[in-house]
Amino acid sequence: MPTNYCLEVNGDFACFTRPEMKVERVSYDVITPSSARSIFEAIFWKPSIRWQITQIDVLKPIHWTSARRNELSNVVSSSSVTSAMKNNKGSLGIYIEEDRQQRAGLYLRDVSYRLYADLIFDQTKDVSAEYGKYTAMFERRALKGQCFNQPYLGCREFSCDFKLVLDNGNQKKPINETRSLGWMLYDLDYQNVSSPNPRFFNAEMKNGVILIPDWNSEEVRG
Amino acid sequence: MILQALKDYYDRKIRDPESEIAPKGFEHKEIPFVIVIDAQGQLVQIEDTRYKVGSQSRAKAFLVPQSVKRTAGIKANLLWDNAKYLLGLSVETNEQVVKCHQAFINRIIEFNINDDEAICAILNFLKNDPIEKIKLVENFSEIEETNPFMAIRLSGDLDLVCQKKMIIDKIIQAPSDKDLGICLITGDIAPIANLHPSIKGVKDAKSTGGNIISFNQKSFLSFAKEQGSNAPIGDSATFAYTTALNHLLRKDSNQKIQIGDATTVFWSQKKSAFENEFSSLFEESPNKDDPDRFTENVKSFLNGVDSGVLPESDKENSFYILGLSPNQARISIRFWHVGTIEECSLKIAQHFHDMEIIFSSNQKPYYSIWRYLIAIAAQGKSDNIPPNIAGNWMRCILAGLPYPEALFQAVLRRITAEQDVTQQRAAIIKAYLNRRARFQHQTQQKEITVSLDPSNHNIGYCLGRIFSVLEKIQEEANPGINATIRDKYYSAVSGTPAHVMPILMRLKNHHINKLASPGRKIYFEKLLGQIMENLHEFPKQLNLPDQGRFAIGYYHQRQAFFTKKENVTEGE
C-alpha cells in the first residue's frame, strides 16, 4: 500500500525543456512528471523504492521570461576517453572560448507547485526491510529539509526550496485556470539502456490541477 | 503548445477553400521562368513570370512539390528547380553541374510514371542537350548568371507539369519509409520526420531559412540520438506546422509584424477580424500619404474596447502571438502568448491608455512600438535599439505586466545623454512608473497623470517642474538663446539636485532681473514659490524612479507653458 506524499516547491525560475525546443530552449507551461519525480528523488531515493507522481497543483500564474547565455557546443568524445585511458595520458578538456554557442531560452519565472507522489516499495529488492522504514526515512529527511542534492526545477541552475505538506486542509488554492497543455514528456523509459525512449502523456489542467496517470497506464505512450 | 497551435491553424486553413495554404507535400514558390515545351519535347518558349511591385521585382508563385533540404550534397526537387539542376546550366561548367542535372533527371525517373505523356516529353527535352535549345532565348544570359528557379509546362496546358492531378495524387499517396514512433504534437503513432523543412521570412535569418527544431551540434543531442529522434514528430504534423508558420511569415502576410529584433506572427483559433486588425495597432502603415492612419486605427480600436462592443465570438476565441528571432542557423522563440481575443484587446487598450501623455499640436497621441523604441536608441536609428528590450516589452504588454526595467533605464540613459525629454520618452516613463505602482499595489505612490498635476508633491516631480520654470525664465530673459541651462545641467540636476540647484537658483536671479515685464517676474516667482512650498530641501541624490518623475515633471511643466500661453493671449 503506497503512501502519498505532498511537497510544496517554490523557485524564482524554472525551465522544463520541451524536447522539440531544447536547442533554443522553451519550457513547458508547468513542471513535468519526470522533473517532479527527480525532486522527490533528490530528497530520498534507494534502489528498492520508486516515486510515482500522481498530481500536480499549480499555485502561481504562469509567467515567462527570456534570456540568452553562452553554452558549449560539443561533448567529450568517448573515443578520446578510451584512448586516454589506454595510454594513461591525454587531454579531455574542452575550451569554451573555442566552442561556444549562444542559446536563447524562454523560461518560467516565479513558480510554485504542490507535487503529490506515491512512495512505492519493491520488497524483492530489499527482502529484510519493512515498508515503514522507508516512509519514516523520507518523512524525517523531508521535515528536516535534508536532501541528497539540491532539488531543482528542470535545470540545475534553477534550484528550488521545498516543504513537506502534512496538513492538506488549510493550503493555498491552485490557480483558476483550465486548459489543455498538449502532449507532455512523462519520463524516459530506461529499459533499453543504450537508447532510452521518451514517453508522453496528454496533460490537462483543470482549475490549476493536473492529474498524472500511472506509468503503466494506457494514457502514457511512447 | 506552439507547434500544436500552428498545426491547428494549418488544419483550419486547409479546410477553408479560399485560403491558399499548400496541401501536404507541396509548397508555394516564386518561379520567375517557366519553360514551355511541346509533346515531342521541343522548346516552344520561355515564359517570364516576373512583375513589378514598386521598385521590387517579384515572380508569380506556383504550387510545386515541396523542396528537398539541401545542406550538403546533391539533391534535386521534383519537376522544378534552379537552372543548374534543371538544365545543367551554370556560369562555370564543371562535373558538379553535370551531376546536378543528372540528379534532376533521376528524380523524375525514380518517380516512376514514365508512361505519362508529359513526363516523356520532359525527359526527351532534358536528355537531348537542353542548353543548346534555349541558347537563343533572349533571357539566356540572365538565366545563366542568376540561376533562377524554373519549372516546365506543356504547351497548351494551363498548369505546370508538376501541378497535374495525377502527379499530385501520387505525391500525396507516396508511402513513407521512415521509422514509426509517437508524435509529440498529435500523440499518434506516425512515421517520424528526420529533418524539418526550413522556416523562412524571419528578419535577419539566413536567406535559406532557419529551423525551430534542429539538432546540429553534439551538445544538443540526448542519449546520442540523431536528428529527429531527439524529439519525435510525425511527418504530417511536421509538414503542417512548418507550412503554417511559413504561410504566416510569407512576404505579403498581414499577420506578421516586426517588433524590434523579433519577427512576430499572430493568428486566432477560429477566424476573426482581430487577426487582420492586430498588425495595424503595432505597425505604422508603409503608406506615407496617410500619416494619421495609425492614430485613427488606435482611436477606433480604443473606442471599441472602452465601450465594450467586441464581437461575441471573440470572447472565447483564442489568440496566439509568437515572436521569433534568429540565432545562428536556428530560430529561437522570443515570446509566446496565448489568450482570448477579449483578453488581448483589453491588455492592448491598457497599454495605449498608459502611454497617453499631453502633447503639442504638431505631435500625435499614439505611436507604434517602433517609434517608441527609436526614441530610446542612439541617433534614433533602428539598428541602435538595445537588443532584447522590444521582445520583453511586447511580452509585458500582452500579459499586462509592468514594463521591463531595462526599458525604463534605457529611456533615462537616453535623456541624460541627449538632455532632452521628448513626448515618446515621457510617455514610456509615465507608463512604466504607473504600471509598476499598480502591479505592486503601491497606493501611497501617486499615479502620474496625463498632464500637469500641481497636487503631485513628489520630490522628483517638483524638482522637474522647478527646472522647467528656471529654463523658461532664462529663455524669456534671453530670447533666441541657443543653449539653455537644460543643455548644460539636465543630467546633473536630475541626478544630484543639491549640487546644482543652488547654482541654478542664483542664475535665475540674474535672469529674472532681465525680464522686461514686472508682471512676468511676479508670475514666475509666485509659481516657483507654489512648487517649492512642499519642498524642505534639495536632496543630494535622486533614485531612478524619482529621476523618471523628474523627467515627467519637467515635461509636464514645459507643455503647460505652451498651452497656457494661448489662454493668456486670449485673456489679454
Tab-separated table of N, CA and C in Angstrom, chain A residues 9-73:
chain	number	residue	atom	x	y	z
A	9	VAL	N	6.885	23.146	-3.614
A	9	VAL	CA	8.176	23.665	-4.070
A	9	VAL	C	7.986	25.066	-4.642
A	10	ASN	N	8.992	25.917	-4.402
A	10	ASN	CA	8.958	27.300	-4.899
A	10	ASN	C	10.301	27.639	-5.516
A	11	GLY	N	10.261	28.418	-6.570
A	11	GLY	CA	11.523	28.845	-7.178
A	11	GLY	C	11.337	30.126	-7.953
A	12	ASP	N	12.440	30.828	-8.165
A	12	ASP	CA	12.375	32.087	-8.920
A	12	ASP	C	12.273	31.825	-10.414
A	13	PHE	N	12.983	30.812	-10.869
A	13	PHE	CA	12.959	30.488	-12.294
A	13	PHE	C	12.791	28.984	-12.464
A	14	ALA	N	12.365	28.591	-13.660
A	14	ALA	CA	12.269	27.172	-13.959
A	14	ALA	C	12.329	26.979	-15.454
A	15	CYS	N	12.855	25.848	-15.878
A	15	CYS	CA	12.838	25.538	-17.302
A	15	CYS	C	12.658	24.040	-17.480
A	16	PHE	N	11.445	23.644	-17.826
A	16	PHE	CA	11.155	22.240	-18.097
A	16	PHE	C	11.165	22.082	-19.610
A	17	THR	N	12.349	21.868	-20.126
A	17	THR	CA	12.562	21.996	-21.564
A	17	THR	C	11.714	21.034	-22.377
A	18	ARG	N	11.094	21.573	-23.415
A	18	ARG	CA	10.389	20.714	-24.369
A	18	ARG	C	11.410	20.028	-25.247
A	19	PRO	N	11.230	18.753	-25.513
A	19	PRO	CA	12.230	18.072	-26.349
A	19	PRO	C	12.367	18.718	-27.725
A	20	GLU	N	11.255	19.173	-28.293
A	20	GLU	CA	11.346	19.736	-29.645
A	20	GLU	C	12.023	21.096	-29.642
A	21	MET	N	12.043	21.764	-28.498
A	21	MET	CA	12.696	23.066	-28.434
A	21	MET	C	13.731	23.064	-27.339
A	22	LYS	N	14.635	22.124	-27.434
A	22	LYS	CA	15.642	22.067	-26.390
A	22	LYS	C	16.919	22.754	-26.817
A	23	VAL	N	17.016	23.118	-28.085
A	23	VAL	CA	18.217	23.814	-28.535
A	23	VAL	C	18.086	25.287	-28.172
A	24	GLU	N	17.070	25.921	-28.738
A	24	GLU	CA	16.701	27.250	-28.266
A	24	GLU	C	15.592	26.977	-27.259
A	25	ARG	N	15.955	26.843	-26.020
A	25	ARG	CA	15.049	26.252	-25.038
A	25	ARG	C	13.736	26.993	-24.860
A	26	VAL	N	12.668	26.203	-24.826
A	26	VAL	CA	11.365	26.717	-24.448
A	26	VAL	C	10.825	25.754	-23.406
A	27	SER	N	10.336	26.297	-22.333
A	27	SER	CA	9.869	25.448	-21.248
A	27	SER	C	8.443	24.970	-21.507
A	28	TYR	N	8.078	23.856	-20.896
A	28	TYR	CA	6.662	23.509	-20.810
A	28	TYR	C	5.995	24.524	-19.897
A	29	ASP	N	4.666	24.592	-19.963
A	29	ASP	CA	3.949	25.570	-19.140
A	29	ASP	C	4.057	25.254	-17.657
A	30	VAL	N	4.149	23.973	-17.347
A	30	VAL	CA	4.218	23.571	-15.938
A	30	VAL	C	5.274	22.483	-15.783
A	31	ILE	N	5.529	22.124	-14.544
A	31	ILE	CA	6.531	21.090	-14.263
A	31	ILE	C	6.089	19.748	-14.867
A	32	THR	N	7.055	19.004	-15.373
A	32	THR	CA	6.736	17.686	-15.939
A	32	THR	C	6.820	16.632	-14.838
A	33	PRO	N	6.159	15.475	-15.034
A	33	PRO	CA	6.244	14.409	-14.025
A	33	PRO	C	7.686	13.972	-13.776
A	34	SER	N	8.504	13.935	-14.819
A	34	SER	CA	9.873	13.454	-14.605
A	34	SER	C	10.655	14.422	-13.731
A	35	SER	N	10.410	15.715	-13.919
A	35	SER	CA	11.101	16.700	-13.107
A	35	SER	C	10.607	16.646	-11.658
A	36	ALA	N	9.305	16.422	-11.510
A	36	ALA	CA	8.735	16.317	-10.167
A	36	ALA	C	9.304	15.089	-9.461
A	37	ARG	N	9.418	13.986	-10.211
A	37	ARG	CA	9.985	12.760	-9.635
A	37	ARG	C	11.398	13.035	-9.135
A	38	SER	N	12.185	13.769	-9.919
A	38	SER	CA	13.571	13.977	-9.526
A	38	SER	C	13.680	14.852	-8.281
A	39	ILE	N	12.667	15.668	-8.028
A	39	ILE	CA	12.691	16.458	-6.793
A	39	ILE	C	12.522	15.535	-5.585
A	40	PHE	N	11.593	14.600	-5.710
A	40	PHE	CA	11.434	13.618	-4.621
A	40	PHE	C	12.708	12.795	-4.469
A	41	GLU	N	13.284	12.407	-5.587
A	41	GLU	CA	14.493	11.586	-5.526
A	41	GLU	C	15.666	12.351	-4.937
A	42	ALA	N	15.675	13.660	-5.157
A	42	ALA	CA	16.761	14.459	-4.590
A	42	ALA	C	16.707	14.432	-3.070
A	43	ILE	N	15.503	14.263	-2.540
A	43	ILE	CA	15.358	14.220	-1.091
A	43	ILE	C	15.615	12.811	-0.571
A	44	PHE	N	15.035	11.844	-1.237
A	44	PHE	CA	15.205	10.477	-0.761
A	44	PHE	C	15.030	9.468	-1.892
A	45	TRP	N	16.020	8.617	-2.027
A	45	TRP	CA	15.899	7.523	-3.007
A	45	TRP	C	16.771	6.361	-2.588
A	46	LYS	N	16.259	5.164	-2.799
A	46	LYS	CA	17.030	3.927	-2.598
A	46	LYS	C	16.678	3.005	-3.758
A	47	PRO	N	17.522	2.043	-4.057
A	47	PRO	CA	17.214	1.166	-5.187
A	47	PRO	C	15.883	0.435	-5.045
A	48	SER	N	15.428	0.245	-3.843
A	48	SER	CA	14.210	-0.555	-3.685
A	48	SER	C	12.939	0.297	-3.658
A	49	ILE	N	13.055	1.601	-3.880
A	49	ILE	CA	11.821	2.394	-3.931
A	49	ILE	C	11.698	3.121	-5.264
A	50	ARG	N	10.473	3.556	-5.533
A	50	ARG	CA	10.195	4.252	-6.775
A	50	ARG	C	9.169	5.335	-6.454
A	51	TRP	N	9.328	6.497	-7.060
A	51	TRP	CA	8.357	7.576	-6.856
A	51	TRP	C	7.426	7.647	-8.049
A	52	GLN	N	6.137	7.597	-7.772
A	52	GLN	CA	5.139	7.720	-8.837
A	52	GLN	C	4.357	9.011	-8.606
A	53	ILE	N	4.563	9.973	-9.490
A	53	ILE	CA	3.856	11.249	-9.338
A	53	ILE	C	2.369	11.031	-9.649
A	54	THR	N	1.513	11.573	-8.799
A	54	THR	CA	0.082	11.363	-9.011
A	54	THR	C	-0.669	12.649	-9.356
A	55	GLN	N	-0.167	13.773	-8.860
A	55	GLN	CA	-0.915	15.015	-9.087
A	55	GLN	C	0.011	16.213	-8.946
A	56	ILE	N	-0.277	17.246	-9.749
A	56	ILE	CA	0.494	18.483	-9.661
A	56	ILE	C	-0.493	19.637	-9.503
A	57	ASP	N	-0.310	20.439	-8.457
A	57	ASP	CA	-1.128	21.658	-8.307
A	57	ASP	C	-0.276	22.852	-8.711
A	58	VAL	N	-0.807	23.673	-9.573
A	58	VAL	CA	-0.085	24.884	-9.979
A	58	VAL	C	-0.573	26.024	-9.102
A	59	LEU	N	0.329	26.608	-8.315
A	59	LEU	CA	-0.107	27.576	-7.308
A	59	LEU	C	0.066	29.024	-7.732
A	60	LYS	N	0.895	29.259	-8.753
A	60	LYS	CA	1.090	30.648	-9.186
A	60	LYS	C	0.839	30.749	-10.681
A	61	PRO	N	0.322	31.880	-11.150
A	61	PRO	CA	0.067	32.051	-12.576
A	61	PRO	C	1.337	31.846	-13.392
A	62	ILE	N	1.157	31.390	-14.608
A	62	ILE	CA	2.301	31.051	-15.449
A	62	ILE	C	2.879	32.312	-16.077
A	63	HIS	N	4.122	32.657	-15.673
A	63	HIS	CA	4.789	33.837	-16.226
A	63	HIS	C	6.072	33.425	-16.919
A	64	TRP	N	6.418	34.196	-17.949
A	64	TRP	CA	7.586	33.832	-18.754
A	64	TRP	C	8.658	34.903	-18.699
A	65	THR	N	9.865	34.496	-19.001
A	65	THR	CA	10.938	35.460	-19.179
A	65	THR	C	11.930	34.860	-20.162
A	66	SER	N	12.723	35.700	-20.791
A	66	SER	CA	13.674	35.134	-21.740
A	66	SER	C	15.082	35.619	-21.435
A	67	ALA	N	16.044	34.806	-21.802
A	67	ALA	CA	17.444	35.151	-21.560
A	67	ALA	C	18.311	34.414	-22.568
A	68	ARG	N	19.455	34.972	-22.808
A	68	ARG	CA	20.426	34.287	-23.653
A	68	ARG	C	21.643	33.964	-22.824
A	69	ARG	N	22.292	32.875	-23.156
A	69	ARG	CA	23.525	32.589	-22.443
A	69	ARG	C	24.453	31.761	-23.326
A	70	ASN	N	25.701	31.756	-22.933
A	70	ASN	CA	26.686	31.023	-23.716
A	70	ASN	C	26.810	29.610	-23.185
A	71	GLU	N	26.834	28.674	-24.118
A	71	GLU	CA	26.985	27.287	-23.712
A	71	GLU	C	27.972	26.603	-24.638
A	72	LEU	N	28.338	25.420	-24.245
A	72	LEU	CA	29.298	24.643	-25.004
A	72	LEU	C	28.558	23.934	-26.133
A	73	SER	N	29.230	23.798	-27.298
A	73	SER	CA	28.536	23.126	-28.396
A	73	SER	C	28.991	21.689	-28.579
